mmCIF file of C-alpha atoms and ligand atoms in Angstrom:
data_model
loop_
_atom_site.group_PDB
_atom_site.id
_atom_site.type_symbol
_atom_site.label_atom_id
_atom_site.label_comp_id
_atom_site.label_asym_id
_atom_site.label_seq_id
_atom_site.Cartn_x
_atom_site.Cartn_y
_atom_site.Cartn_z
ATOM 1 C CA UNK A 1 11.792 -1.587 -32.011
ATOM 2 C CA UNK A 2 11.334 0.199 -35.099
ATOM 3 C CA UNK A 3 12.450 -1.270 -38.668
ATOM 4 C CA UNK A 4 16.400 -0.039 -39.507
ATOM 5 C CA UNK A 5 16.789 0.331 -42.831
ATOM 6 C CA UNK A 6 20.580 -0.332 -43.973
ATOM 7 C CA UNK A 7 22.853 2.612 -46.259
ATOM 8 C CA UNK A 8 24.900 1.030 -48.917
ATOM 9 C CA UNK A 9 27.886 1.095 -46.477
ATOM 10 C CA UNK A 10 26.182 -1.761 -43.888
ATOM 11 C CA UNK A 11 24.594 -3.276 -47.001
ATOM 12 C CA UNK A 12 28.277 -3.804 -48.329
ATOM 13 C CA UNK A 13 29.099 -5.205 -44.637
ATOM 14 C CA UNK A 14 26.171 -7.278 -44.501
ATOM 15 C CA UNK A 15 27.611 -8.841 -47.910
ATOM 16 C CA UNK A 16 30.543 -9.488 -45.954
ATOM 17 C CA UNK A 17 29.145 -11.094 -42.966
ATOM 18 C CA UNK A 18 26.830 -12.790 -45.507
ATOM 19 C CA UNK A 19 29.871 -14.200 -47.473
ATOM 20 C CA UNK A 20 31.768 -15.447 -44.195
ATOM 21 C CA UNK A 21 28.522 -17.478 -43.648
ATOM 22 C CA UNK A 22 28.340 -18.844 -47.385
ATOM 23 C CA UNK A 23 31.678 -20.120 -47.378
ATOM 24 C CA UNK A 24 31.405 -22.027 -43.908
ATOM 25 C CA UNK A 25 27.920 -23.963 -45.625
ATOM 26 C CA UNK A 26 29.692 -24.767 -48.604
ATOM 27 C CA UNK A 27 32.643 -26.151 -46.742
ATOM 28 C CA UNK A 28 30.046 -28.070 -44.571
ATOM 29 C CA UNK A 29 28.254 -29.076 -47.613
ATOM 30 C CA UNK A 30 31.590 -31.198 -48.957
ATOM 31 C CA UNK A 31 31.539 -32.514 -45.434
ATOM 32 C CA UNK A 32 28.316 -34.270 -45.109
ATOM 33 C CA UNK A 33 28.316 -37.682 -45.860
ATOM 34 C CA UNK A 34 27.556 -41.149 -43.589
ATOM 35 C CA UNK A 35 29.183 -41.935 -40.373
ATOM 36 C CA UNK A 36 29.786 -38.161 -39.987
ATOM 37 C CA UNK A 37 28.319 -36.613 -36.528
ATOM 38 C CA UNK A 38 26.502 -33.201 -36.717
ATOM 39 C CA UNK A 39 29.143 -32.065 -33.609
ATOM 40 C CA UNK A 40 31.963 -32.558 -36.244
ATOM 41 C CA UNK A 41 29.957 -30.223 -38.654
ATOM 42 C CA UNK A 42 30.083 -28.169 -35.378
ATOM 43 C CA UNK A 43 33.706 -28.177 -34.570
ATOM 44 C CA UNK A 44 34.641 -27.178 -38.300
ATOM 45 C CA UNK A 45 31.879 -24.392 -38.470
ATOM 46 C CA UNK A 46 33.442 -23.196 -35.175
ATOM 47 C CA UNK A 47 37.149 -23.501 -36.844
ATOM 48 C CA UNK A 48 36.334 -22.022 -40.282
ATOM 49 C CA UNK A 49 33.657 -18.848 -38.577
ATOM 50 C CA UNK A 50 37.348 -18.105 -36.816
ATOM 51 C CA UNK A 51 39.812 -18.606 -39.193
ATOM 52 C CA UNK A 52 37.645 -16.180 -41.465
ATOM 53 C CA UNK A 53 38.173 -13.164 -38.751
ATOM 54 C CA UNK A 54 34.028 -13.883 -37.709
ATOM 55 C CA UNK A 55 32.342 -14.358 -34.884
ATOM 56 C CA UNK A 56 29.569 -17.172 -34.584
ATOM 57 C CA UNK A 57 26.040 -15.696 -33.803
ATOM 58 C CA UNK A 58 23.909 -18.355 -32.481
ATOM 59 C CA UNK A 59 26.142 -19.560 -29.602
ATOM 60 C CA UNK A 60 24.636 -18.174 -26.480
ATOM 61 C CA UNK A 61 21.790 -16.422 -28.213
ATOM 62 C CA UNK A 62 18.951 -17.156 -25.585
ATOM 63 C CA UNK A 63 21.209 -19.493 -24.092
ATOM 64 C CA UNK A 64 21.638 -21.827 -27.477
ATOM 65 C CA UNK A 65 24.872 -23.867 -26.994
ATOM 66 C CA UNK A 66 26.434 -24.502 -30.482
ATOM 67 C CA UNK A 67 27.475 -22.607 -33.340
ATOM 68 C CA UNK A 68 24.989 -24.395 -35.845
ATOM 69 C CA UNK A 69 21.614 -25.708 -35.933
ATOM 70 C CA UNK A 70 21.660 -29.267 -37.372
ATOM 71 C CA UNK A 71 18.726 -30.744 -37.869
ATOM 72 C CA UNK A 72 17.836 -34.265 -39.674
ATOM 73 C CA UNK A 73 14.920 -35.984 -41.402
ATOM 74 C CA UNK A 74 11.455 -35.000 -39.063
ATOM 75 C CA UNK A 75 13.515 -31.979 -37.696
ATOM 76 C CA UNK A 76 12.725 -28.824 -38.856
ATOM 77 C CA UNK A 77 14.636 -25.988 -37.337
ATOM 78 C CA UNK A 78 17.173 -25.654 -34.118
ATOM 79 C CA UNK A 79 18.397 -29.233 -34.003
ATOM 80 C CA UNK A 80 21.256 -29.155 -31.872
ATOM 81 C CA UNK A 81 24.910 -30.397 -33.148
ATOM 82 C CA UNK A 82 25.524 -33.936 -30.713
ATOM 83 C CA UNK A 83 28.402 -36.135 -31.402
ATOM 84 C CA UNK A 84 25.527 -38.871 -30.712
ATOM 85 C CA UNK A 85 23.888 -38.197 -34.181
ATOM 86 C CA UNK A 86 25.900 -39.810 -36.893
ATOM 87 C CA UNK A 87 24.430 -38.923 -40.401
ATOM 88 C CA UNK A 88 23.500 -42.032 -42.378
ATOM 89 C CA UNK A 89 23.072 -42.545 -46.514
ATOM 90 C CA UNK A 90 19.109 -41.282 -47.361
ATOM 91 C CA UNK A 91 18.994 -38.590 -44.602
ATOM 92 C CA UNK A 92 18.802 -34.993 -45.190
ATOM 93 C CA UNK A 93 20.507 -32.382 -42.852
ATOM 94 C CA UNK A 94 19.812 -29.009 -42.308
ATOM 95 C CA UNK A 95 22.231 -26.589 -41.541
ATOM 96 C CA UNK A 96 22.013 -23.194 -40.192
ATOM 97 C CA UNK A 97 24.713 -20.792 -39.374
ATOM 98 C CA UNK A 98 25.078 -17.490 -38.365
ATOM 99 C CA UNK A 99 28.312 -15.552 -37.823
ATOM 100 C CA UNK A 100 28.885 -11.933 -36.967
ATOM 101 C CA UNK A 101 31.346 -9.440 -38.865
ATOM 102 C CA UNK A 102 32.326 -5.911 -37.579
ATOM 103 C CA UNK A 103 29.079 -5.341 -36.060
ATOM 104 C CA UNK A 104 26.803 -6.772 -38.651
ATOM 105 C CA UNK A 105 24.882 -10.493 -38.609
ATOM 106 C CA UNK A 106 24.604 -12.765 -41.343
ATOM 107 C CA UNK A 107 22.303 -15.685 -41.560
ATOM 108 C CA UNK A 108 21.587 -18.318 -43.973
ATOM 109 C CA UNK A 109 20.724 -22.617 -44.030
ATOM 110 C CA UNK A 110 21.141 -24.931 -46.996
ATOM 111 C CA UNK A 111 19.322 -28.751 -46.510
ATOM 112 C CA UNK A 112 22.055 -31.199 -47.679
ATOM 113 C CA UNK A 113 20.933 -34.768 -49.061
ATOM 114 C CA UNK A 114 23.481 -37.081 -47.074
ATOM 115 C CA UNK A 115 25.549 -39.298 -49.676
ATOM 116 C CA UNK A 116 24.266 -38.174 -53.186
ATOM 117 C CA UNK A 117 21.426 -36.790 -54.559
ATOM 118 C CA UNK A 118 21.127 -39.680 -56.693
ATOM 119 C CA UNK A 119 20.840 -42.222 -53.977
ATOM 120 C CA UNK A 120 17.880 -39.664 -52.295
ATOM 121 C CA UNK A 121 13.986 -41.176 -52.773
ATOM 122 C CA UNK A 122 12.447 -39.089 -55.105
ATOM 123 C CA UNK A 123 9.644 -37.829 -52.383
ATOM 124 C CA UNK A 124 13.260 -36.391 -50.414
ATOM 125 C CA UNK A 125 14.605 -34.908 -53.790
ATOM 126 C CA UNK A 126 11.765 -32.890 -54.578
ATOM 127 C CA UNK A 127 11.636 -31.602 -51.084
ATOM 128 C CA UNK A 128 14.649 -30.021 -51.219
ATOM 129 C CA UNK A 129 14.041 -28.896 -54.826
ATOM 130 C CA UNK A 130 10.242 -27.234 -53.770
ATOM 131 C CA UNK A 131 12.032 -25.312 -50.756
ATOM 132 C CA UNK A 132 14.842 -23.959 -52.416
ATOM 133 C CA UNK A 133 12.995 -22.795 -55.460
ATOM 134 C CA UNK A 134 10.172 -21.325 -52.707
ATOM 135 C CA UNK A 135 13.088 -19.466 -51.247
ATOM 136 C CA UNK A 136 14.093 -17.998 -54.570
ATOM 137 C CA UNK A 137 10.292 -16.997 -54.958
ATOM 138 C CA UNK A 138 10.350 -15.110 -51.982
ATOM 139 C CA UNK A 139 13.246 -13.429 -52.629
ATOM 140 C CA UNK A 140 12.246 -12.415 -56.206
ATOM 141 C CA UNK A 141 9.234 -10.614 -54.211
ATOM 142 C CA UNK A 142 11.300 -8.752 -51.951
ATOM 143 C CA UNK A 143 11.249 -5.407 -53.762
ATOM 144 C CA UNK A 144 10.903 -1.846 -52.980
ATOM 145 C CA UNK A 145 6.858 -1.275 -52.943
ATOM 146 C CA UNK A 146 5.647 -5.122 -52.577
ATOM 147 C CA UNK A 147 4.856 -5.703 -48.501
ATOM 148 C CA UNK A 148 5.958 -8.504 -46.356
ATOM 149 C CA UNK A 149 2.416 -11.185 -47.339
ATOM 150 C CA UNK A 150 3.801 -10.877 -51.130
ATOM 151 C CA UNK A 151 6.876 -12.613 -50.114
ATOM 152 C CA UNK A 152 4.988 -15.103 -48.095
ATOM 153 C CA UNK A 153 2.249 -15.601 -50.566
ATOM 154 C CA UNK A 154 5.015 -16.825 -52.990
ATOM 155 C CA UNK A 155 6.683 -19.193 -51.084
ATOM 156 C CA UNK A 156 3.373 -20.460 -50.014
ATOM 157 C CA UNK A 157 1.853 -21.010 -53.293
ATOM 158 C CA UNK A 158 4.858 -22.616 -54.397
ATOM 159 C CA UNK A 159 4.969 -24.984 -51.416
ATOM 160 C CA UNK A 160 1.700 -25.688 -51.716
ATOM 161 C CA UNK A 161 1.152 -26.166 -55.395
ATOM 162 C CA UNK A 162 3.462 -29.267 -55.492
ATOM 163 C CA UNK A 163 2.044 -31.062 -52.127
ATOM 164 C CA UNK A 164 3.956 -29.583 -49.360
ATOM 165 C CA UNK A 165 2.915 -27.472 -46.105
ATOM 166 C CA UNK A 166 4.794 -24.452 -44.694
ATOM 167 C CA UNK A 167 5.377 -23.875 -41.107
ATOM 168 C CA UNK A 168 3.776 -21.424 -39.810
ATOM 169 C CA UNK A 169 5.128 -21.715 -35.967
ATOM 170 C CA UNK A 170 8.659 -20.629 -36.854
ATOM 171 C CA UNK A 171 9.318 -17.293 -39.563
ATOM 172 C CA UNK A 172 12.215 -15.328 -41.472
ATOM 173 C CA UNK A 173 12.982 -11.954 -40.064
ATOM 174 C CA UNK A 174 15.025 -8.906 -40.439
ATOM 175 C CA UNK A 175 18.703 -9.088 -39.344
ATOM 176 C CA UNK A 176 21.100 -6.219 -39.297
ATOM 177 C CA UNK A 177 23.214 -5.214 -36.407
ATOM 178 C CA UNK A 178 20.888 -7.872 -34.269
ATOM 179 C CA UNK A 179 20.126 -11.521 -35.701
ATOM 180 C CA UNK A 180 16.461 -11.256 -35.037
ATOM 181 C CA UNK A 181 15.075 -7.271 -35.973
ATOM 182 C CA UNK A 182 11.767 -6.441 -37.100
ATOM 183 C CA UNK A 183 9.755 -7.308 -39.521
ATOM 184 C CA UNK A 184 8.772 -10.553 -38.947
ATOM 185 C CA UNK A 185 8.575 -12.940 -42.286
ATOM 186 C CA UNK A 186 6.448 -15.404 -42.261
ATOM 187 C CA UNK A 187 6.456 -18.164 -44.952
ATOM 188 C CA UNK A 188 2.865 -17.416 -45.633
ATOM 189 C CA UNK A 189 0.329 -14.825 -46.012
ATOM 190 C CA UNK A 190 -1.937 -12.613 -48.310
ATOM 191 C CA UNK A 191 -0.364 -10.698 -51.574
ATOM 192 C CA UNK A 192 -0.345 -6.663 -50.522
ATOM 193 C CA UNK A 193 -0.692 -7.317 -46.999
ATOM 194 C CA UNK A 194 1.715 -6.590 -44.253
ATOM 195 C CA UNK A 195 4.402 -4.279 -43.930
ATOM 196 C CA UNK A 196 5.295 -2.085 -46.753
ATOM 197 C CA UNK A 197 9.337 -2.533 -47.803
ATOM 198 C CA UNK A 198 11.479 -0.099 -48.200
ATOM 199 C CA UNK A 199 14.592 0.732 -49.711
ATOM 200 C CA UNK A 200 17.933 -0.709 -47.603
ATOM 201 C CA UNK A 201 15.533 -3.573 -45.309
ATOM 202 C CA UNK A 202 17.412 -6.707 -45.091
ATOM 203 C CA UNK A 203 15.503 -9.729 -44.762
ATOM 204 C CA UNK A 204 16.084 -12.913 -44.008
ATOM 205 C CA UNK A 205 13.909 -15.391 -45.522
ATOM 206 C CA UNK A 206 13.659 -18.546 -44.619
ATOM 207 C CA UNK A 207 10.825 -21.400 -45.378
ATOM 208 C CA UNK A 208 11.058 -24.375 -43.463
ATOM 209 C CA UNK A 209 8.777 -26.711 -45.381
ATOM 210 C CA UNK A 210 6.895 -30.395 -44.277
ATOM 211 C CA UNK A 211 6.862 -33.569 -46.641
ATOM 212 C CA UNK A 212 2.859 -33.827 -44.458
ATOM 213 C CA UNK A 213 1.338 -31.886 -42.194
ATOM 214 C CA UNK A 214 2.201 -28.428 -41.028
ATOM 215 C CA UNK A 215 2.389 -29.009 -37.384
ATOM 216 C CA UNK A 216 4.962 -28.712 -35.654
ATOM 217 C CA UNK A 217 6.567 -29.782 -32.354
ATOM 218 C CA UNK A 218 9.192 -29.179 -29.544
ATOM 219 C CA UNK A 219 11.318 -31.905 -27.726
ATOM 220 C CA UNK A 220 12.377 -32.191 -24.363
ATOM 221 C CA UNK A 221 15.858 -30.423 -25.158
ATOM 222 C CA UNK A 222 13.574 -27.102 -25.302
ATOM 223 C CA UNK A 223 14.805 -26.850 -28.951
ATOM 224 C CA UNK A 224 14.978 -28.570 -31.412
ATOM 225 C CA UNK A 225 11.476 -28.428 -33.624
ATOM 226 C CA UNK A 226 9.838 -31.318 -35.592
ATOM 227 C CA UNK A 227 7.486 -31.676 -37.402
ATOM 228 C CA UNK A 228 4.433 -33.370 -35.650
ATOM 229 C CA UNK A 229 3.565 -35.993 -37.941
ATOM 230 C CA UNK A 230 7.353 -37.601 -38.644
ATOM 231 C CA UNK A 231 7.170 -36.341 -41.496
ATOM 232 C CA UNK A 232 10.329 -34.729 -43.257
ATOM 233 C CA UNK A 233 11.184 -31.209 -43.131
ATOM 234 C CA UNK A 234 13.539 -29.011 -45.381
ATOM 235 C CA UNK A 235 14.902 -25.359 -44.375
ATOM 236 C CA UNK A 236 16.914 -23.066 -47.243
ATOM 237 C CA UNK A 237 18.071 -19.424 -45.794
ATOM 238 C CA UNK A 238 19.075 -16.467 -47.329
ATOM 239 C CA UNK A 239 19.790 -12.763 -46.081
ATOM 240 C CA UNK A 240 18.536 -10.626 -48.712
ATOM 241 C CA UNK A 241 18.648 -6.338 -49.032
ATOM 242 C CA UNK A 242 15.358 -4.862 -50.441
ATOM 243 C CA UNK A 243 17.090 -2.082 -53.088
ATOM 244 C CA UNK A 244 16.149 0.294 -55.384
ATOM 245 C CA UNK A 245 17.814 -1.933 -58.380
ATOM 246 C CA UNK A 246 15.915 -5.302 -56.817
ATOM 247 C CA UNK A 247 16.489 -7.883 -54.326
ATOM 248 C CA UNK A 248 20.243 -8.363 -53.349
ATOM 249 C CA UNK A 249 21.273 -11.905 -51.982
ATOM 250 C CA UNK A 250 24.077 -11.138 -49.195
ATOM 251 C CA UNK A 251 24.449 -14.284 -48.450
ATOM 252 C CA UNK A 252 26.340 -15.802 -51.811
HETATM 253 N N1 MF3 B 1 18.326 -19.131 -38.571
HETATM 254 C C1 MF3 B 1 17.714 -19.263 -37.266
HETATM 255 C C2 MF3 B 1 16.935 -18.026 -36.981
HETATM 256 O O1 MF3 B 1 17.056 -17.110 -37.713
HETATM 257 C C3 MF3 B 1 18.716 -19.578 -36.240
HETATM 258 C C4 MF3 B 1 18.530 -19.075 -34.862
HETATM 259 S S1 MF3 B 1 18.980 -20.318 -33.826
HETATM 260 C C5 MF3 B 1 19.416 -19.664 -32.350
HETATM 261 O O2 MF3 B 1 16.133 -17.948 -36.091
HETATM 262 F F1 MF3 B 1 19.939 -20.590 -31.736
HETATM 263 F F2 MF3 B 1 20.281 -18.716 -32.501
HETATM 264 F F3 MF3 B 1 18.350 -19.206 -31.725
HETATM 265 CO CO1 CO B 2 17.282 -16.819 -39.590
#
């Protein structure tokens, strides 16, 4: 499949799609606190995707079964919502959503500290704090002229500078009218190597990042990923348009 680039039009309804998916994370967000199960964060994802005229993106995508990804502590990516798993006070939760809007995917995962961020171990709190600010150093990269390793060198370097490990099993990619179009983005790589962007690519960018070791894992259920070690694992997602004027974040 070749590489779409995106006019201004699908930009503007990526920003849309993009939006739909902000709002249902920060409603999610308020949500998360102890005794809560990661299937209610389902059934309100489900409700809110709706109620905002959206479609969810992940539920039957190669046969996934829920609306979100939820995934806790040593999880790093496709955790799957259970009414089993009950958050408790010092846990962090990722979750991912994905929700479809006249034709056009957006895609984007905040980690959530459950109970305050206060009340996190310090080791937890600058987990979260390294990946987000490693997203935002990826994104700052992804500009007309730079190539697909100078937005994985950054979020590398960042990572790695303060102590953590990237992934390397599981990588951003571009969305558009599919969830999953080409390039691939990994969370790693060399400055100046890789594909070359171009005006109207949308990316989305997305470092999943390990408190140890890089490794990663699969369980039984075929999806959810941890990390090998038991060691904790953040994820922060954002769809972001490569433009002439700089990196746009869609999903705000
Ligand atoms: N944000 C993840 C991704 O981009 C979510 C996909 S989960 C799946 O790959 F269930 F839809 F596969
Ligand atoms: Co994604």
């Amino acid at each position: 499949m070749p590489i779409v680039c995106k006019s201004a039009a699908e930009i503007e309804k990526m920003r849309r799609s993009g939006h739909v998916v902000r709002q249902v994370l920060e409603f999610l967000r308020e949500m998360v606190s102890p005794g809560v199960s990661t299937m209610e964060l389902e059934r309100a994802a489900e409700k809110k995707i709706k109620e905002l005229g959206a479609k969810p993106a992940f539920k039957g995508y190669y046969d996934y079964p829920c609306v979100l990804c939820t995934s806790i502590n040593e999880e790093i990516v496709h955790g799957i919502p259970s009414e089993k798993r009950v958050l408790k006070s010092g846990d962090i939760v990722s979750i991912d959503c994905g929700a479809v809007l006249d034709g056009y995917y957006g895609d984007a995962a905040i980690t959530v500290p459950v109970s305050g961020n206060g009340d996190l171990k310090a080791e937890l709190r600058k987990l979260l704090e390294v990946t987000e600010a490693s997203l935002y150093k990826g994104i700052e990269q992804a500009r007309v002229g730079n190539s697909v390793g100078d937005v994985g060198a950054a979020v590398q370097e960042h990572v790695e500078a303060n102590g953590f490990s990237v992934v390397r099993e599981f990588v951003g990619h571009g969305i558009g009218t599919r969830l999953h179009e080409e390039p691939q983005v990994p969370n790693f790589g060399v400055r100046g190597q890789g594909m070359k962007l171009r005006q109207g690519m949308v990316l989305a960018i997305e470092p999943m990042v390990n408190s140890g070791k890089p490794q990663t894992r699969v369980l039984d259920d075929k999806w959810t990923a941890v990390t090998a070690d038991g060691s904790y694992s953040a994820h922060f997602e954002h769809c972001v348009a490569v433009t002439d004027d700089g990196p746009l974040i869609l999903t705000q």
